XYZ file of C-alpha atoms in Angstrom:
575
model
C -9.826 2.077 19.792
C -7.926 3.444 22.580
C -4.690 0.504 23.059
C -4.901 -1.240 25.962
C -1.753 -0.557 27.880
C 0.015 2.233 29.160
C 2.170 4.760 26.476
C 5.117 4.447 28.898
C 4.912 0.176 28.662
C 4.690 1.061 24.586
C 7.723 0.917 22.248
C 8.072 4.001 20.245
C 7.568 3.525 16.614
C 8.833 4.963 13.577
C 7.301 4.216 10.440
C 9.284 4.390 7.307
C 7.537 4.414 3.567
C 8.173 5.643 0.651
C 4.617 6.662 -0.308
C 1.389 7.906 2.072
C -2.053 8.085 1.227
C -4.110 10.541 3.476
C -6.194 12.389 1.493
C -6.122 12.879 -2.500
C -5.372 16.822 -1.463
C -1.598 15.390 -0.358
C -1.046 13.442 -3.694
C 2.246 11.765 -2.340
C 1.494 8.035 -3.219
C 0.764 6.533 -6.478
C -1.462 3.639 -5.089
C -2.019 0.445 -2.091
C 1.273 0.555 -0.459
C 0.606 3.872 0.487
C -2.739 4.102 1.337
C -2.593 1.040 3.372
C 0.021 3.803 5.269
C -2.016 6.797 5.322
C -4.558 4.046 7.244
C -2.095 2.853 9.395
C -0.522 6.976 10.596
C -4.563 7.185 11.160
C -4.654 4.035 13.130
C -1.793 4.703 15.006
C -3.406 8.388 15.918
C -6.667 6.777 16.916
C -5.742 4.493 19.650
C -3.379 7.084 21.219
C -0.159 4.856 19.950
C 3.658 6.412 20.263
C 3.966 7.196 16.729
C 5.766 8.577 14.105
C 6.907 8.727 10.314
C 8.781 9.815 7.928
C 8.407 9.495 3.974
C 9.471 12.248 1.099
C 7.327 14.763 -0.312
C 6.852 14.637 -3.788
C 6.907 17.852 -6.243
C 4.996 16.472 -8.596
C 3.324 13.462 -7.378
C 3.239 9.516 -8.945
C 1.633 10.895 -11.711
C -1.879 12.218 -12.843
C -2.923 9.710 -15.937
C -5.320 10.968 -18.391
C -6.980 8.558 -22.205
C -5.882 10.494 -25.055
C -6.019 9.500 -28.461
C -7.425 6.033 -29.504
C -8.237 5.685 -25.654
C -3.946 5.377 -24.835
C -3.217 7.070 -21.089
C -1.035 10.024 -21.396
C 0.513 11.540 -18.069
C 1.175 14.886 -16.713
C 3.102 16.568 -13.981
C 1.291 18.964 -11.982
C 3.687 21.229 -9.727
C 1.664 20.329 -6.316
C 0.957 23.272 -4.095
C 1.218 21.354 -0.730
C -1.146 24.019 1.190
C -1.148 21.248 5.080
C 2.144 20.868 4.661
C 4.308 22.307 7.242
C 8.056 23.754 7.532
C 9.861 22.270 10.537
C 12.313 24.898 10.260
C 14.856 21.632 11.046
C 17.235 20.462 7.633
C 19.145 17.546 7.248
C 21.995 16.997 5.171
C 22.871 13.550 3.155
C 25.465 12.511 0.637
C 24.253 11.870 -2.473
C 26.536 11.261 -6.071
C 29.427 13.733 -4.884
C 27.602 16.332 -2.831
C 26.136 17.310 0.449
C 22.008 17.788 -0.066
C 20.248 19.533 2.006
C 16.952 18.106 3.047
C 14.439 19.858 3.936
C 11.869 18.359 6.903
C 8.364 19.123 7.230
C 5.893 17.759 8.717
C 1.654 16.498 8.272
C -0.824 16.257 11.083
C -4.206 17.571 9.648
C -5.782 14.251 8.193
C -6.249 13.120 11.440
C -3.005 10.832 11.497
C 0.137 10.416 13.803
C 3.312 13.026 12.739
C 4.255 12.440 9.402
C 7.923 13.944 8.385
C 8.525 14.816 5.326
C 11.982 14.979 3.607
C 12.330 17.601 0.104
C 15.402 18.984 -1.598
C 13.112 20.688 -3.877
C 12.865 24.224 -3.152
C 14.119 27.189 -4.179
C 18.240 27.454 -4.418
C 18.182 23.736 -4.395
C 20.506 22.045 -7.285
C 19.073 18.353 -6.134
C 15.615 18.880 -6.688
C 15.204 15.990 -9.005
C 15.910 13.463 -6.098
C 11.989 14.143 -4.442
C 10.307 15.236 -8.012
C 8.159 12.062 -9.144
C 7.470 8.418 -7.075
C 9.002 6.565 -8.833
C 9.966 8.416 -11.728
C 13.019 8.905 -13.238
C 16.118 6.181 -13.926
C 18.174 4.237 -11.422
C 20.134 7.252 -10.239
C 16.880 8.248 -9.389
C 15.321 5.804 -7.127
C 18.647 5.307 -5.613
C 18.895 8.570 -4.781
C 15.735 8.856 -3.449
C 16.088 5.407 -1.179
C 18.739 7.333 0.644
C 17.464 10.471 0.966
C 14.116 8.143 2.437
C 16.580 5.515 4.712
C 19.746 7.643 5.461
C 18.009 11.336 6.113
C 15.069 9.675 8.068
C 17.063 8.604 10.871
C 19.090 11.509 11.236
C 15.663 13.957 10.590
C 14.893 12.068 13.728
C 17.657 12.729 15.135
C 17.789 16.475 14.428
C 14.039 16.318 15.893
C 14.876 15.230 18.561
C 12.434 12.216 18.476
C 13.620 8.289 20.405
C 12.291 5.250 18.618
C 12.976 2.342 20.083
C 11.627 0.525 16.569
C 12.522 1.133 13.258
C 9.592 -0.293 11.247
C 10.378 -0.509 7.632
C 6.917 -0.569 5.100
C 8.489 -2.514 1.780
C 12.493 -2.579 0.806
C 12.711 1.371 -0.249
C 14.116 2.215 2.759
C 16.631 -0.294 3.594
C 19.305 2.177 3.792
C 17.703 3.037 7.258
C 19.743 0.068 8.269
C 23.118 1.361 6.881
C 22.649 4.600 8.990
C 22.048 3.073 11.498
C 25.275 0.765 11.961
C 27.364 3.649 10.929
C 26.151 5.695 14.177
C 26.714 2.494 16.430
C 30.484 2.323 14.710
C 30.918 5.958 15.246
C 29.251 7.327 18.212
C 30.152 3.348 20.282
C 32.850 2.465 18.777
C 31.602 -1.175 17.705
C 32.606 -2.915 15.168
C 30.522 -3.981 11.512
C 28.925 -7.231 12.815
C 28.744 -5.764 16.305
C 26.743 -2.415 15.186
C 24.335 -5.212 12.571
C 23.677 -7.544 15.438
C 22.726 -4.201 17.314
C 20.582 -3.099 14.472
C 18.496 -6.013 14.204
C 17.708 -5.841 17.866
C 15.564 -2.077 17.192
C 14.620 -3.161 13.277
C 11.368 -5.015 11.500
C 10.365 -5.055 8.097
C 6.682 -5.445 6.697
C 7.177 -7.678 2.444
C 4.330 -6.783 0.335
C 6.055 -8.478 -3.146
C 4.827 -11.594 -4.246
C 6.812 -12.248 -6.391
C 10.514 -12.598 -6.303
C 11.638 -10.878 -9.864
C 9.259 -7.814 -8.638
C 12.202 -7.077 -5.771
C 14.154 -4.177 -5.914
C 18.091 -4.413 -7.071
C 20.825 -2.297 -7.487
C 24.164 -3.048 -9.155
C 27.318 -2.142 -6.676
C 28.890 0.538 -8.792
C 25.457 2.277 -8.733
C 25.707 2.180 -5.503
C 29.283 3.206 -4.845
C 28.433 5.999 -7.973
C 25.630 7.307 -5.372
C 27.607 6.946 -2.122
C 24.539 4.745 -0.991
C 27.812 2.509 0.865
C 27.444 5.363 3.690
C 30.773 4.589 5.435
C 30.128 0.994 4.700
C 33.110 -1.070 2.321
C 31.648 -3.384 -0.663
C 32.955 -6.411 1.297
C 30.391 -5.388 3.684
C 27.549 -4.456 2.150
C 28.149 -7.272 -0.491
C 27.378 -9.474 3.410
C 24.187 -7.354 3.868
C 22.134 -8.169 0.473
C 24.790 -9.429 -1.817
C 26.025 -8.971 -5.665
C 24.025 -7.608 -7.392
C 22.548 -5.743 -4.147
C 18.166 -6.522 -3.219
C 16.951 -4.439 -1.473
C 14.688 -7.290 0.106
C 17.140 -9.660 0.908
C 19.282 -6.803 3.159
C 15.679 -5.765 4.993
C 15.466 -9.558 5.584
C 18.816 -9.317 7.066
C 18.695 -5.947 8.749
C 15.524 -7.100 10.947
C 14.374 -8.838 13.588
C 11.749 -9.883 12.585
C 9.432 -9.596 9.253
C 6.130 -9.914 8.015
C 3.881 -10.678 4.920
C 0.692 -8.801 4.936
C -1.977 -11.628 4.937
C -1.463 -15.193 5.733
C -1.324 -16.297 2.324
C 0.797 -14.079 1.376
C 3.193 -14.594 4.590
C 3.246 -18.666 3.337
C 4.201 -17.415 -0.130
C 7.461 -15.209 1.389
C 8.312 -17.897 3.489
C 8.741 -19.511 0.197
C 10.468 -17.151 -1.572
C 12.927 -16.299 0.853
C 13.590 -19.594 2.511
C 17.459 -19.904 1.064
C 18.680 -16.604 2.023
C 20.953 -17.016 4.889
C 20.420 -14.932 8.232
C 17.384 -13.950 7.129
C 14.738 -12.508 9.903
C 11.685 -14.896 10.286
C 8.386 -14.653 8.319
C 4.978 -14.068 9.888
C 2.094 -13.123 8.654
C -0.546 -10.353 10.040
C -3.336 -8.971 7.491
C -3.360 -5.915 6.319
C -7.119 -3.871 7.084
C -8.548 -0.511 6.157
C -9.126 2.826 8.175
C -12.931 2.559 9.173
C -13.909 6.718 9.430
C -11.904 6.697 6.253
C -13.430 4.587 4.198
C -16.833 3.559 5.622
C -19.506 5.834 4.678
C -21.282 7.279 7.731
C -24.465 6.116 6.942
C -23.642 2.178 5.853
C -21.855 2.490 9.600
C -25.115 3.417 11.529
C -27.902 1.369 9.346
C -25.520 -1.188 9.827
C -25.586 -0.850 14.173
C -28.945 0.010 14.081
C -30.375 -2.534 11.874
C -32.003 -0.100 10.007
C -32.799 0.372 6.223
C -29.145 -0.451 4.857
C -30.601 -1.050 1.433
C -32.247 2.402 0.859
C -28.459 4.062 2.087
C -26.383 1.716 -0.324
C -28.572 3.366 -2.809
C -27.813 6.642 -2.019
C -24.178 6.234 -2.230
C -24.636 4.133 -5.871
C -26.506 7.254 -6.556
C -23.570 9.427 -5.970
C -21.317 7.175 -8.186
C -23.841 7.153 -11.442
C -23.652 11.375 -10.763
C -20.154 11.287 -10.488
C -19.499 9.232 -13.448
C -21.941 11.040 -15.552
C -20.238 14.438 -14.599
C -16.523 13.205 -14.952
C -17.382 10.419 -17.922
C -20.715 12.131 -19.805
C -21.281 8.112 -19.617
C -25.406 7.965 -17.127
C -25.146 4.520 -15.184
C -28.982 3.174 -14.420
C -28.865 3.004 -10.767
C -31.761 0.184 -10.583
C -29.723 -2.865 -12.477
C -26.112 -4.164 -10.754
C -22.916 -1.911 -10.787
C -19.836 -4.368 -10.436
C -16.264 -2.009 -10.070
C -13.003 -3.199 -10.505
C -10.283 -1.073 -9.324
C -6.640 -2.138 -9.633
C -2.900 -1.327 -10.327
C -2.688 -1.715 -13.784
C -0.700 -5.253 -14.079
C -1.170 -8.469 -15.945
C -1.398 -10.938 -13.204
C -4.753 -8.522 -11.715
C -6.202 -9.846 -14.810
C -8.389 -6.566 -15.251
C -10.046 -7.652 -18.956
C -10.858 -11.247 -17.646
C -14.201 -10.868 -17.760
C -13.870 -9.753 -21.582
C -11.709 -12.610 -22.491
C -15.058 -13.940 -23.990
C -17.032 -10.834 -23.995
C -19.973 -13.093 -25.948
C -20.891 -14.689 -22.677
C -22.362 -11.193 -21.092
C -22.566 -9.086 -23.897
C -26.345 -9.687 -24.075
C -26.402 -8.189 -20.677
C -24.220 -5.080 -21.365
C -26.245 -3.889 -24.560
C -29.720 -4.358 -22.439
C -27.875 -2.369 -19.146
C -28.516 -5.493 -16.932
C -24.810 -6.063 -16.285
C -22.887 -2.917 -16.075
C -18.959 -2.096 -15.022
C -17.017 0.111 -13.862
C -12.983 0.232 -14.004
C -10.335 2.433 -13.144
C -6.557 1.985 -12.675
C -3.349 4.069 -13.116
C -0.387 2.052 -15.143
C 3.152 3.532 -13.941
C 4.320 6.063 -16.904
C 7.000 3.694 -18.382
C 5.391 0.457 -17.843
C 3.892 0.426 -21.995
C 2.429 -3.363 -21.166
C 0.353 -2.003 -18.272
C -1.011 1.075 -20.690
C -2.032 -1.500 -23.567
C -4.399 -2.778 -20.126
C -5.907 0.270 -19.395
C -6.511 0.803 -23.501
C -8.464 -2.177 -23.727
C -11.009 -1.391 -21.162
C -11.259 1.979 -22.496
C -12.039 0.027 -25.765
C -14.789 -1.988 -24.159
C -15.725 1.141 -22.535
C -16.289 2.185 -26.435
C -17.985 -0.882 -27.301
C -20.543 -1.167 -25.017
C -20.995 2.158 -24.995
C -23.469 3.152 -21.542
C -23.087 -0.159 -19.498
C -19.167 0.257 -19.211
C -16.989 2.822 -18.359
C -13.222 3.494 -17.135
C -13.109 6.120 -14.573
C -9.346 7.950 -15.784
C -6.983 9.408 -12.600
C -7.692 6.919 -10.445
C -7.295 8.354 -6.438
C -8.847 8.385 -3.002
C -11.542 10.449 -4.255
C -12.718 8.092 -7.368
C -11.858 4.998 -5.121
C -13.829 6.209 -2.129
C -17.301 6.869 -4.480
C -16.615 2.521 -6.402
C -16.105 0.936 -2.980
C -19.383 2.868 -1.371
C -21.477 2.784 -4.723
C -20.961 -0.572 -6.380
C -22.919 -3.365 -5.860
C -19.748 -5.681 -6.248
C -16.823 -5.717 -6.036
C -14.486 -7.548 -8.838
C -11.320 -9.098 -7.514
C -9.013 -11.626 -9.910
C -5.967 -11.504 -9.334
C -3.890 -14.648 -10.641
C -2.935 -16.642 -7.721
C -0.833 -16.886 -5.412
C 0.267 -13.282 -6.730
C -2.085 -10.537 -4.578
C -0.009 -10.073 -1.044
C -3.361 -9.016 0.170
C -5.842 -6.345 -1.839
C -6.963 -3.725 0.302
C -9.860 -2.503 -1.892
C -12.282 -5.349 -1.719
C -11.737 -4.622 2.308
C -13.045 -1.282 1.916
C -15.553 -2.589 -0.027
C -16.883 -5.065 2.095
C -17.185 -2.660 5.197
C -19.300 -0.741 2.977
C -21.664 -3.772 2.293
C -20.052 -4.245 -1.810
C -19.649 -7.507 -1.681
C -16.778 -9.070 -2.989
C -16.784 -11.911 -6.242
C -13.115 -13.132 -5.861
C -10.489 -15.312 -6.173
C -8.564 -16.919 -3.394
C -5.717 -14.476 -2.925
C -4.362 -12.399 -0.342
C -7.036 -11.185 2.526
C -10.024 -13.012 0.731
C -9.119 -16.322 1.512
C -8.823 -15.525 5.815
C -12.867 -13.836 6.004
C -15.566 -14.068 2.708
C -17.702 -16.878 2.555
C -19.465 -18.124 -0.598
C -22.545 -16.833 -0.510
C -22.910 -16.046 3.024
C -20.345 -12.387 2.694
C -19.811 -12.818 -1.116
C -18.849 -14.588 -3.709
C -15.865 -17.256 -4.081
C -14.281 -17.785 -7.957
C -12.220 -20.886 -7.366
C -12.005 -21.437 -3.934
C -9.672 -24.986 -4.523
C -6.022 -23.656 -5.635
C -4.297 -25.920 -7.920
C -0.864 -24.550 -8.029
C 0.226 -27.082 -11.005
C -1.876 -24.959 -13.327
C -0.127 -23.282 -16.096
C -0.897 -19.702 -16.359
C -2.939 -20.285 -19.565
C -4.897 -22.742 -17.789
C -5.316 -21.076 -14.451
C -6.476 -17.903 -16.729
C -8.956 -20.119 -18.483
C -10.806 -22.047 -15.211
C -10.724 -19.249 -13.647
C -12.809 -17.217 -16.542
C -15.271 -20.152 -16.960
C -15.770 -19.973 -12.904
C -16.076 -16.285 -13.107
C -19.176 -16.555 -15.798
C -20.629 -19.149 -14.189
C -21.153 -17.431 -10.540
C -21.558 -13.986 -12.246
C -24.638 -15.812 -14.461
C -26.187 -18.470 -11.924
C -25.719 -16.887 -8.217
C -24.459 -13.384 -8.386
C -27.473 -11.753 -11.230
C -30.714 -13.912 -9.748
C -29.446 -13.046 -6.575
C -29.450 -9.072 -7.025
C -32.656 -8.930 -9.487
C -34.155 -11.665 -7.765
C -33.567 -12.281 -3.561
C -33.245 -8.801 -2.357
C -34.002 -10.003 1.054
C -30.821 -12.537 0.925
C -28.416 -9.699 -1.026
C -29.081 -7.452 1.784
C -28.480 -10.661 4.211
C -24.954 -10.814 2.525
C -24.677 -7.053 2.884
C -24.748 -7.551 6.332
C -22.637 -10.685 6.969
C -20.033 -8.610 4.652
C -19.758 -5.367 6.941
C -19.616 -7.503 10.141
C -16.863 -9.858 8.406
C -14.282 -6.671 7.523
C -15.337 -3.835 9.739
C -13.034 -5.104 12.549
C -10.970 -7.729 11.435
C -10.053 -6.062 7.924
C -9.620 -2.394 9.800
C -6.294 -1.255 10.576
C -6.894 -0.463 14.056
C -7.199 -4.470 14.471
C -3.942 -4.461 12.401
C -1.719 -2.322 14.177
C -2.994 -3.646 17.874
C -1.366 -7.119 15.996
C 2.226 -5.250 14.665
C 2.945 -3.747 18.713
C 2.347 -6.807 19.822
C 3.582 -9.544 17.764
C 6.417 -7.542 15.768
C 7.448 -4.008 18.058
C 7.665 -5.233 20.913
C 9.045 -8.161 20.298
C 11.770 -6.520 19.143
C 11.241 -3.866 21.964
C 12.151 -7.014 24.632
C 15.120 -8.178 22.375
C 16.863 -5.086 23.028
C 16.437 -5.147 26.911
C 17.986 -8.480 26.583
C 20.834 -7.515 25.102
C 23.055 -5.280 26.062
C 25.199 -4.437 23.077
C 21.754 -2.759 21.652
C 22.428 0.484 23.047
C 19.244 2.908 22.564
C 19.846 6.036 20.423
C 19.604 8.339 23.148
C 21.007 7.298 26.466
C 17.917 8.359 29.380
C 20.139 10.284 31.412
C 21.738 11.972 28.602
C 19.360 15.777 27.592
C 18.709 17.098 23.636
C 22.133 18.988 23.762
C 23.724 16.108 25.226
C 23.108 13.753 22.968
C 25.828 12.585 20.049
C 23.408 12.515 17.816
C 20.969 16.010 18.181
C 22.612 18.302 16.240
C 25.123 16.862 13.559
C 22.763 16.840 11.084
C 20.489 19.761 11.903
C 21.861 23.020 10.287
């Protein structure tokens, strides 16, 4: 898996993300974005690539979400013990809402990942613990404070640690203030004008967008930015020119970056249409997400595939483990001989978790007989009452259909691992084109768990109907209203499930196993994080580094003839 170029020729990358899912014992992630970032850091480590990462040590995680009275989700926030996190002894300061905020810098490198540096304000004696307390929690002030720490504090942590960087990669818009700090540095230390500094930053920064609906991209009023001191020494006019008024984090990242990308071919097209009217935005290309094989693919599945061994028995072993896990945590015993369909997603309306129940009488007899078994999991944002309504409805279905429908509470990486290995079918039916990528289906595919999916995100790039999975309504009709799309997709879901999936499972085991092999073969490289990171280096990082070399105004953050003590940044933020 080593990258075929020598490290000396590769750009040095700093990767910024608000959340990281490296392991369930380090709960600083909310869902897909964080798990993707964790897989990315593991792939960089496996390939020996010159990368470090910047994030935040969230004291109380995102939420631990359980099912309460009447099936309603409720949230708990335990203080987490971070035994795998090392204190570097380095601190940096950022300015937030009239205060000089000290951030400790911690290091995580024990999960087969490149170094991840986490900023933290929640330590004894600090008055500012609220800023890094809960991921995506609190008010707008909490969010902006965390974004200042991630973006501005993250750059200052790199300086204090003496880490040289060629390319800054913003994974989603949360770290956009990184660009403000890079501009301020160039104006302060190199005497550049604002526009010279902005242009120089555009030769160092790239951006990945994950949100395929314009309304879902984060916007802040300038009154709030001024109150929180997010301008970082820039003027209103300068900040407005970067991100507009109100200030749009995605628009700002597009204008600050040299090149940007969506996370599947379909999403790249969607993002280009969404932002086509933003002047001075960077070009948006497509690099499809991938998942880390060794984290998500079961070893026995991999071995059976490679050696042409008994793939079905390897799958059955994983299925028994899932059944036992469900019985332990939900007191429900599924039948491992019967079909198990899994669905695990963030509880959002467009993902349509409850679609299969919209005309439940169609599948009711199968559920009553146990011939069809459904396993659900997922979390809603603590403030998202609609998302909690969706989960409550799924819990009610589990109560109605007894031993055939299960909802696993407190979705995390452990639950996901059991499900993507142990289910027979992975159901995915988002309302198109609102799924940017959808990495859970990739994890299932490389375990021989067959996808049953609408054509959105990654699915259109690899899945072949009745070969490596099943497609629901492969012809995309963009003119349909939401209710029309829901109605057509539901009819097609029932048709494929009843006339293709279930008969194949119960009557043609040889063809099912053949499809499992095709699924693994499709996913193991094409949808791996190793393929993904090579594309980032080839198509974005090296291109951006080359642009720096062609532009004399883009000065490196550490001159090659300077040692650490001579650098203008090496001690300024290190207390």
